[in-house]
C-alpha positions as a printed Julia matrix, in Angstrom:
481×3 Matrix{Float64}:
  -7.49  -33.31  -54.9
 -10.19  -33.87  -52.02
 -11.82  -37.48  -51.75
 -14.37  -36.57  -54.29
 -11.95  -35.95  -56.87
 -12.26  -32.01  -56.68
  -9.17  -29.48  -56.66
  -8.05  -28.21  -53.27
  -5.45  -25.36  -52.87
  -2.76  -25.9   -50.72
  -1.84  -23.2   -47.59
   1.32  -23.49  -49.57
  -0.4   -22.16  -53.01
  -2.22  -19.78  -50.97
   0.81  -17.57  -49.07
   1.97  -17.64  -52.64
  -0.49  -15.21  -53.92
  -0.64  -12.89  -51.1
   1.65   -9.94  -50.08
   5.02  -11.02  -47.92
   3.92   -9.3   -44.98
   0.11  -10.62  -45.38
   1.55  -14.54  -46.3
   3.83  -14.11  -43.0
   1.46  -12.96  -40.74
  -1.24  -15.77  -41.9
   1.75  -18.28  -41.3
   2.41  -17.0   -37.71
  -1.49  -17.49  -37.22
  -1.57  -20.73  -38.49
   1.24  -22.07  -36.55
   0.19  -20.32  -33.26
  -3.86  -22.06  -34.18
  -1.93  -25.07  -33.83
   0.48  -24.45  -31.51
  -1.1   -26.01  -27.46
  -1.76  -23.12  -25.19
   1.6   -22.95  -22.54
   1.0   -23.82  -18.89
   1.84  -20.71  -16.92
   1.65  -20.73  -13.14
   1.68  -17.38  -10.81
   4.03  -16.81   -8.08
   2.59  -14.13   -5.66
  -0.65  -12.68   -6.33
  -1.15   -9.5    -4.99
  -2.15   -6.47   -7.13
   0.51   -6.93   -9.51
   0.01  -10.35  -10.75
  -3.55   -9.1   -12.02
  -2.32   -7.57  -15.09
  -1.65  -11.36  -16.12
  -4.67  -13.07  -14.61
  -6.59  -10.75  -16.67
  -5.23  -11.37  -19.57
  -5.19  -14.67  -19.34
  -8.74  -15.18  -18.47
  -9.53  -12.73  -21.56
  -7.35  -11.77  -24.84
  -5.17  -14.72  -24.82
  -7.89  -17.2   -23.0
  -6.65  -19.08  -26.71
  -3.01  -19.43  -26.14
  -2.42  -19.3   -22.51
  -3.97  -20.94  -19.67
  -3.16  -20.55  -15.76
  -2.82  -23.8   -14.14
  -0.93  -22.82  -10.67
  -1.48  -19.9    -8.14
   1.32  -19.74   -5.25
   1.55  -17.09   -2.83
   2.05  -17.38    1.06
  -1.51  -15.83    2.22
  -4.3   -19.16    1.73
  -6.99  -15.88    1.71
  -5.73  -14.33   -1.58
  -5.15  -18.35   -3.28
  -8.71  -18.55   -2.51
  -9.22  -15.1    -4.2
  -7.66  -15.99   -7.03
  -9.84  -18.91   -7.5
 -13.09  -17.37   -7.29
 -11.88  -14.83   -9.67
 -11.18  -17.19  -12.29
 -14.71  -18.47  -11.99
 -15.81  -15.49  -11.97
 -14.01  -14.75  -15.28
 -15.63  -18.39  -16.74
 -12.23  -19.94  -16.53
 -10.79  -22.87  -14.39
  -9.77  -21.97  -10.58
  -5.8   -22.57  -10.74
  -4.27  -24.65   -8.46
  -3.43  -23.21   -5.19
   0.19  -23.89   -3.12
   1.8   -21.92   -0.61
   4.89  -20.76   -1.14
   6.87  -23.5     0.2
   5.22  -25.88   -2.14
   6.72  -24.46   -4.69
   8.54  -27.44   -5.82
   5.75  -30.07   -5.86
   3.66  -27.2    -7.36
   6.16  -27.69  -10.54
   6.34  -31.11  -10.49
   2.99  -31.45  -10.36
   1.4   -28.97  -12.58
   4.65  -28.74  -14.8
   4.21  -25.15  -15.7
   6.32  -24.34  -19.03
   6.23  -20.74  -17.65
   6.23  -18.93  -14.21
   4.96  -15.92  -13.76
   7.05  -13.88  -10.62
   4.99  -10.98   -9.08
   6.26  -11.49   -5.19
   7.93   -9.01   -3.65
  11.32   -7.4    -5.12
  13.45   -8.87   -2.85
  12.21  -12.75   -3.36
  12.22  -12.57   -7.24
  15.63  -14.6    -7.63
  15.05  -17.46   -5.34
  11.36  -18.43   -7.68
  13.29  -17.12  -10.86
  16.63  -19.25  -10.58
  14.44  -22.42   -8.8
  11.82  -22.14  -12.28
  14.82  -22.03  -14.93
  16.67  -25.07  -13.04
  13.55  -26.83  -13.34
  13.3   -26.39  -17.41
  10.72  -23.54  -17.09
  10.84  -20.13  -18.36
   9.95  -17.05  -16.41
   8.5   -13.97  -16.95
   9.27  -11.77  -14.16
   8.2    -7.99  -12.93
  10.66   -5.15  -12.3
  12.91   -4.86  -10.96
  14.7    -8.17  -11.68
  15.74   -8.02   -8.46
  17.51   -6.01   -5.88
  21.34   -6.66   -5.56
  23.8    -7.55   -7.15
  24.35  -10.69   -5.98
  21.05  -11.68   -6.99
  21.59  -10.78  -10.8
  24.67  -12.55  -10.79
  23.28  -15.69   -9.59
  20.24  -15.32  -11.84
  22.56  -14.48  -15.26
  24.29  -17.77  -13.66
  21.29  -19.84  -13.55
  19.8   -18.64  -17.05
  23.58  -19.86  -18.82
  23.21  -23.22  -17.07
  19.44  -23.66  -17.54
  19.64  -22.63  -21.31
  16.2   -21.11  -20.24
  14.4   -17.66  -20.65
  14.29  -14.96  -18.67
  11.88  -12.03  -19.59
  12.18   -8.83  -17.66
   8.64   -7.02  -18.19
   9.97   -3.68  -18.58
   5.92   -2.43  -19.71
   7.82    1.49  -20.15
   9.19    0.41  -23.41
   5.89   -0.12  -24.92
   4.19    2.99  -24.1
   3.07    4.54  -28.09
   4.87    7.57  -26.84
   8.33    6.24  -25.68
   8.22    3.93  -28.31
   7.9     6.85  -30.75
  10.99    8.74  -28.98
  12.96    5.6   -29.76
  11.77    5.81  -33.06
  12.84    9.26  -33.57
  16.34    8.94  -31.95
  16.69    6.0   -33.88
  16.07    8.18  -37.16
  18.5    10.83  -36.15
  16.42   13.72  -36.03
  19.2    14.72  -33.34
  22.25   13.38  -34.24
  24.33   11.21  -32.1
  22.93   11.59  -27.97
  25.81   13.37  -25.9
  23.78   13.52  -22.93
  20.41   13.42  -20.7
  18.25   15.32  -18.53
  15.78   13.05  -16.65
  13.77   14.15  -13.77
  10.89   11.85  -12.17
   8.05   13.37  -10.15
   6.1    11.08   -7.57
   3.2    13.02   -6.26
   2.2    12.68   -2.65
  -0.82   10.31   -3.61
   1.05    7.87   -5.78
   4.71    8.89   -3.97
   3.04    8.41   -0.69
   1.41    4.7    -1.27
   5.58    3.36   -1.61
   5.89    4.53    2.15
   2.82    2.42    3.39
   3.94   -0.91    1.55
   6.48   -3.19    1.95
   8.5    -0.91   -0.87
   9.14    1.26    2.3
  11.61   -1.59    3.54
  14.97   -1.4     1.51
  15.6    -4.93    2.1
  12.71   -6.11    0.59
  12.35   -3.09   -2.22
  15.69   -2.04   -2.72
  14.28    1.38   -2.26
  12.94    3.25   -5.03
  16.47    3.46   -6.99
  15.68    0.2    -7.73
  11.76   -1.08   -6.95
  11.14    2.37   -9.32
  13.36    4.1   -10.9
  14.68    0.43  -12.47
  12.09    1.27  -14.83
  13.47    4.91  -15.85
  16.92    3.6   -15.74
  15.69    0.76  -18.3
  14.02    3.52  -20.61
  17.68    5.22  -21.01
  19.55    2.11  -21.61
  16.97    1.37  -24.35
  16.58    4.73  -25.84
  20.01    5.38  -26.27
  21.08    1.59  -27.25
  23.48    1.42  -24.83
  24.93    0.19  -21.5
  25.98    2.28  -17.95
  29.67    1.8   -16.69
  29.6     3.92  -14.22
  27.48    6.13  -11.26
  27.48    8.75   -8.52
  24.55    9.71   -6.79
  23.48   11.12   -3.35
  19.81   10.23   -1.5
  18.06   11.05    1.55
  14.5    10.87    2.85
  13.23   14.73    3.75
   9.74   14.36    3.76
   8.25   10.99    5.11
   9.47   11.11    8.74
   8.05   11.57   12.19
   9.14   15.01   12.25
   7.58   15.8     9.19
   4.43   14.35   10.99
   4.75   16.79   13.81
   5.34   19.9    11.33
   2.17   19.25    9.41
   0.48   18.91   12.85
  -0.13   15.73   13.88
   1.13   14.22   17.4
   3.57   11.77   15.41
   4.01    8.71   13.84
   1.62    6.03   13.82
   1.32    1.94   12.67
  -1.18    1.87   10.23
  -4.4     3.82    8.88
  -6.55    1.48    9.81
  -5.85    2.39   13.46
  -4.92    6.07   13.31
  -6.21    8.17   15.78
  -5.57   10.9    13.79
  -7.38    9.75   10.9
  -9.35   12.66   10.44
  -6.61   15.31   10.36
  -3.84   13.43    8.17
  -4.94   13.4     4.5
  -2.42   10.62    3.89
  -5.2     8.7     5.11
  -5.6     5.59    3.15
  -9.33    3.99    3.22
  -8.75    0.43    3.01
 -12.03   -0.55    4.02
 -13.54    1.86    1.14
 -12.15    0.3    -1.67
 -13.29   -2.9    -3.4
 -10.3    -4.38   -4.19
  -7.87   -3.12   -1.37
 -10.37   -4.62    1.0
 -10.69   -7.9    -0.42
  -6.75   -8.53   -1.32
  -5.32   -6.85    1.67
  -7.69   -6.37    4.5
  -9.46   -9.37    4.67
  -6.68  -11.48    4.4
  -4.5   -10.05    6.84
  -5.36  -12.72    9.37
  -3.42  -15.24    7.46
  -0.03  -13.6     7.06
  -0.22  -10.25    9.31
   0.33   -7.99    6.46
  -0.91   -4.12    6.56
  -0.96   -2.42    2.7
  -1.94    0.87    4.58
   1.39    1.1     7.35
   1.77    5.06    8.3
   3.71    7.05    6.03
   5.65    8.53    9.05
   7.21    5.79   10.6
  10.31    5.9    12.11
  11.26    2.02   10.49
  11.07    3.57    6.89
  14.52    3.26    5.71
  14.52    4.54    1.77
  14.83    7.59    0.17
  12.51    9.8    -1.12
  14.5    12.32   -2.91
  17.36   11.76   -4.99
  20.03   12.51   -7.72
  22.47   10.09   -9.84
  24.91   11.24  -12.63
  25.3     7.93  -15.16
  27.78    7.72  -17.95
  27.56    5.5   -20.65
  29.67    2.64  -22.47
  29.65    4.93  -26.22
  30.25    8.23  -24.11
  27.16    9.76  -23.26
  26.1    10.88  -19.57
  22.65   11.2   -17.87
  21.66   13.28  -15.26
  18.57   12.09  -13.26
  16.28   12.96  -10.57
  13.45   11.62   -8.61
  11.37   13.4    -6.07
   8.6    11.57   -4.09
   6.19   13.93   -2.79
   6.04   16.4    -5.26
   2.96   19.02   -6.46
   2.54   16.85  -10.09
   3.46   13.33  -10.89
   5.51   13.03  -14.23
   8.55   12.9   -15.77
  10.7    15.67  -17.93
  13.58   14.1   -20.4
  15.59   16.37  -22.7
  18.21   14.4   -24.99
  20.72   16.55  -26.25
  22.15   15.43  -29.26
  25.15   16.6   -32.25
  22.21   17.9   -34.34
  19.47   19.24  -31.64
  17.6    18.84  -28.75
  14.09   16.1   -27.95
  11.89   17.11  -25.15
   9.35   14.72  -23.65
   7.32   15.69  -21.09
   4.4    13.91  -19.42
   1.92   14.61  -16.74
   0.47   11.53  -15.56
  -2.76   10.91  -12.86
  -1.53    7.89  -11.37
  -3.13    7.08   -8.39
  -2.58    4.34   -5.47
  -1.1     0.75   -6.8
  -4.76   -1.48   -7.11
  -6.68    1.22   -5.95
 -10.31    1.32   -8.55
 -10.37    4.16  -10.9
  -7.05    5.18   -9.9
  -5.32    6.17  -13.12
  -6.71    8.57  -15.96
  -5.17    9.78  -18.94
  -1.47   10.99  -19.6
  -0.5    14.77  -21.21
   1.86   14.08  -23.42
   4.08   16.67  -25.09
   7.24   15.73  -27.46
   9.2    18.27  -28.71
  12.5    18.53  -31.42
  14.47   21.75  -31.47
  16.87   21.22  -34.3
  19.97   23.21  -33.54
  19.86   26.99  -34.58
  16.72   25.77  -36.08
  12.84   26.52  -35.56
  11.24   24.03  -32.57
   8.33   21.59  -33.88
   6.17   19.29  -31.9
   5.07   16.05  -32.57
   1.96   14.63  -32.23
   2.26   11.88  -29.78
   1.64    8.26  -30.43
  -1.26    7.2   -28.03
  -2.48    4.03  -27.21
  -5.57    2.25  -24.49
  -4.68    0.4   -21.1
  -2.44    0.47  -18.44
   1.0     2.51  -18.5
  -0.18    4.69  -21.38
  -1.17    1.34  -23.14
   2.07   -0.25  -23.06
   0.61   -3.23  -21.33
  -1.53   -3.96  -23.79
   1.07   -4.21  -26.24
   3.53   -6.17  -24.04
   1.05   -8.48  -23.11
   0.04   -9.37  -26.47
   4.06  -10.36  -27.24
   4.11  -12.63  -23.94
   0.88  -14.3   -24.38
   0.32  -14.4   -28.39
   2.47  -16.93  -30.36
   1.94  -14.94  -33.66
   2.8   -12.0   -32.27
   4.51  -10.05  -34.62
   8.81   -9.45  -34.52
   9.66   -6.24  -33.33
  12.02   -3.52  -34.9
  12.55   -1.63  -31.49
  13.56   -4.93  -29.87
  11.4    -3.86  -26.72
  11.48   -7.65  -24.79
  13.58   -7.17  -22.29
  15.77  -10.38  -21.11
  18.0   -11.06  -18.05
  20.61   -8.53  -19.28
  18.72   -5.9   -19.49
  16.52   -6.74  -16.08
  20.46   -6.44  -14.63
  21.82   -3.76  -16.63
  18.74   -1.69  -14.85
  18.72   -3.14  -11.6
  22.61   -2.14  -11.29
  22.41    1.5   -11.88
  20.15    1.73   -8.73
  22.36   -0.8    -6.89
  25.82    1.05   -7.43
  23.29    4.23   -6.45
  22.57    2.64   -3.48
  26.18    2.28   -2.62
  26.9     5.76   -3.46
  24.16    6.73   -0.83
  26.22    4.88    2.2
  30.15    5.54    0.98
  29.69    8.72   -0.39
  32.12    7.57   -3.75
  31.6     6.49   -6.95
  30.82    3.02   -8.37
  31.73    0.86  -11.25
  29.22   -1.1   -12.85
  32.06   -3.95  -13.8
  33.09   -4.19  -10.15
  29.45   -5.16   -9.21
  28.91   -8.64  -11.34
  31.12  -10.49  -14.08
  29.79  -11.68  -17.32
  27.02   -9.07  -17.7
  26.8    -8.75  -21.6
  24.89   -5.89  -23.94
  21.83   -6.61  -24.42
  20.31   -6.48  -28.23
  19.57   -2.93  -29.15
  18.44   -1.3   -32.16
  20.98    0.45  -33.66
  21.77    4.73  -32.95
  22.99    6.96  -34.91
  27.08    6.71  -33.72
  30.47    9.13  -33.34
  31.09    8.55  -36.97
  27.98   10.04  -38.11
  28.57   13.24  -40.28
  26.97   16.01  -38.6
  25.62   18.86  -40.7
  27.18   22.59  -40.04
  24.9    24.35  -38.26
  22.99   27.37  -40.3
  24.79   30.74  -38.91
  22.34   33.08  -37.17
């Protein structure tokens, strides 16, 4: 009863009388109303760290709230600020990069958010989880193996989190393949086509960046195809033991330069002479947001976002085949091509009981670039074997990456967000069980012979997958015809 003597129902009483699934979700609600919003603090905020700012100055303004900004350029910290303001929220905290540590003490984060560049990711990552926070960090997880061994070394010490935010998974549509390979409407997966297509305006914009520097990238075995690597090892549920491959860089080179006829190579756009006749020519003054992260604030660190696409000091790939085979048996071939006619991907999955085709044209555009991304074609496909092809409607959804982010942001940021069947978080082992296929690739690209997953880091365990269909499935005779 309430003070005035009148019955009350308790939130006990009331989950009673509703539906299980309507009683749980109304508890995860409750406890996340109740629940503080987490302290999260950003660690490099170029274009990539946006996706989070965003989201935590809007949707999950409730539950989440940025208290840190770190990067090494003062001009973007100060961006960052004003944005926030901007957005009605509170500027974060600014600290260069090699305040990292009094940034944590100070502001003791309970989560760090690592956007830097590739190559830096382990240093922030291993440093956060020593000091009791957990980390959400981009793909790759890094970009050697040494670096995934010492960050699977930190995260068994720390007892701490690592999320890996492999935003693929949670596309409608390649969460809908999952689904139906996870059905069996092929049987048990023998093996995999894959082929990647970069067109030359996205492909082009990793040859500008710092991507273009395999030190600080990995190349795009890892900085990119990480994320294709990631999709197989989810969609078939299992883990790669072992890779050939062969890489070489055709098209972004001086010489190509000179064929397409231009005098040569150059430094940057900004400066071309030749601006006029290359239409690689990126704009940076043009744009918005290109100016203001990169242009302006070039005086602080020396930076260029728009370096020539020719240059001779480019030292990854840009076309390239691997041959994977898997723990349970199965084998994937895979491509990627970086300055081809369309920008997409073709997967075929070839299973005891048919065949899955997924194909999608994307218009991606240049990384931060406004209005540089439109809608995905999408075409999913099952030919049963000896049997009549049907397609499947795909599963769409809104936002970035065919609105996986949306989805993947909501499970980072929202305490009642719902458990997930397709187990689509992606932790430490699976941020290394990616990262290594394009590693031993790498090594296959300057020996020439083929690598062992084992032989690259100790301890690496499965991640959790959902369960396949496996080689004691009964497979139904084919019809004759």
């Amino acid at each position: 009863m309430d003070q005035d003597g009148r019955a009350t129902i308790g939130r006990r009483e009331v989950l009673g009388t509703l539906p299980a699934g309507v009683a749980l979700a109304a508890a995860r609600e409750a406890q996340a109303a109740a629940t503080p919003p987490r302290r999260y603090a950003a660690i490099g905020v170029g274009s990539r760290n946006r996706m989070y700012q965003q989201a935590i100055w809007g949707p999950h303004r409730a539950h989440a709230t940025l208290v840190a900004a770190v990067d090494t350029n003062p001009g973007r910290l100060a961006l960052v600020g004003r944005m926030a303001r901007r957005a009605g929220a509170a500027a974060p905290r600014a600290y260069l990069a090699a305040d990292f540590a009094r940034m944590v003490r100070e502001q003791r984060p309970d989560v760090v958010i690592v956007t830097t560049p590739d190559a830096f990711h382990d240093d922030y990552v291993v440093r956060a989880l020593e000091a009791g926070c957990d980390v959400v960090t981009e793909k790759p997880m890094t970009t050697t193996a040494e670096k995934a061994q010492r960050i699977m070394d930190a995260v068994r010490r720390s007892g701490r989190h690592v999320r890996v935010t492999h935003n693929y998974r949670y596309a409608p549509y390649r969460s809908q393949v999952k689904e139906l390979l996870m059905a069996g409407e092929i049987g048990e997966v023998l093996s995999v086509d894959f082929h990647w297509l970069l067109n030359t305006r996205h492909g082009a914009d990793y040859f500008r960046r710092w991507h273009a520097s395999k030190a600080m990238s990995g190349g795009l075995m890892i900085h990119k195809a990480s994320h294709h690597f990631d999709l197989v090892n989810w969609w078939l549920s299992d883990v790669p033991v072992a890779v050939q491959a062969n890489g070489k860089r055709d098209f972004y080179t001086p010489a190509m330069a000179r064929r397409l006829g231009l005098s040569g190579a150059h430094e940057r756009c900004h400066t071309c002479p030749e601006r006029e006749r290359c239409t690689f020519f990126l704009d940076l003054a043009a744009d918005p947001e290109l100016r203001s992260l990169y242009l302006e604030n070039e005086r602080y660190d020396g930076y260029y976002r728009d370096g020539c696409v020719w240059r001779p000091a480019i030292d990854i790939e840009d076309n390239m085949n691997v041959i994977v085979t898997y723990a349970r048996g199965a084998t994937l071939s895979y491509s990627l091509n970086a300055f081809n006619a369309w920008e997409g991907y073709t997967i075929a999955f070839n299973g005891t009981k048919g065949r899955l085709e997924h194909v999608v044209i994307e218009q991606a555009g240049i990384s931060g670039l406004n209005g540089s991304s439109m809608g995905d074609a999408i075409q999913t496909r099952i030919i049963p074997m000896r049997g009549d092809p049907r397609d499947v409607p795909p599963a769409t959804g809104a936002g970035g990456h065919g609105g996986g982010d949306t989805v993947m942001l909501a499970e980072i940021f929202d305490p009642a967000a719902a458990s997930d069947p397709l187990l689509r978080r992606a932790d430490e082992r699976a941020g290394a069980a990616a990262v290594l296929v394009g590693v031993a690739a790498n090594q296959c690209f300057r020996t020439g012979r083929p690598v062992t997953i084992a032989d690259l880091v100790t301890g690496l365990a499965p991640p959790d997958f959902p369960a396949m269909p496996g080689r004691d499935s009964a497979v139904p005779m084919p019809r004759r015809g």
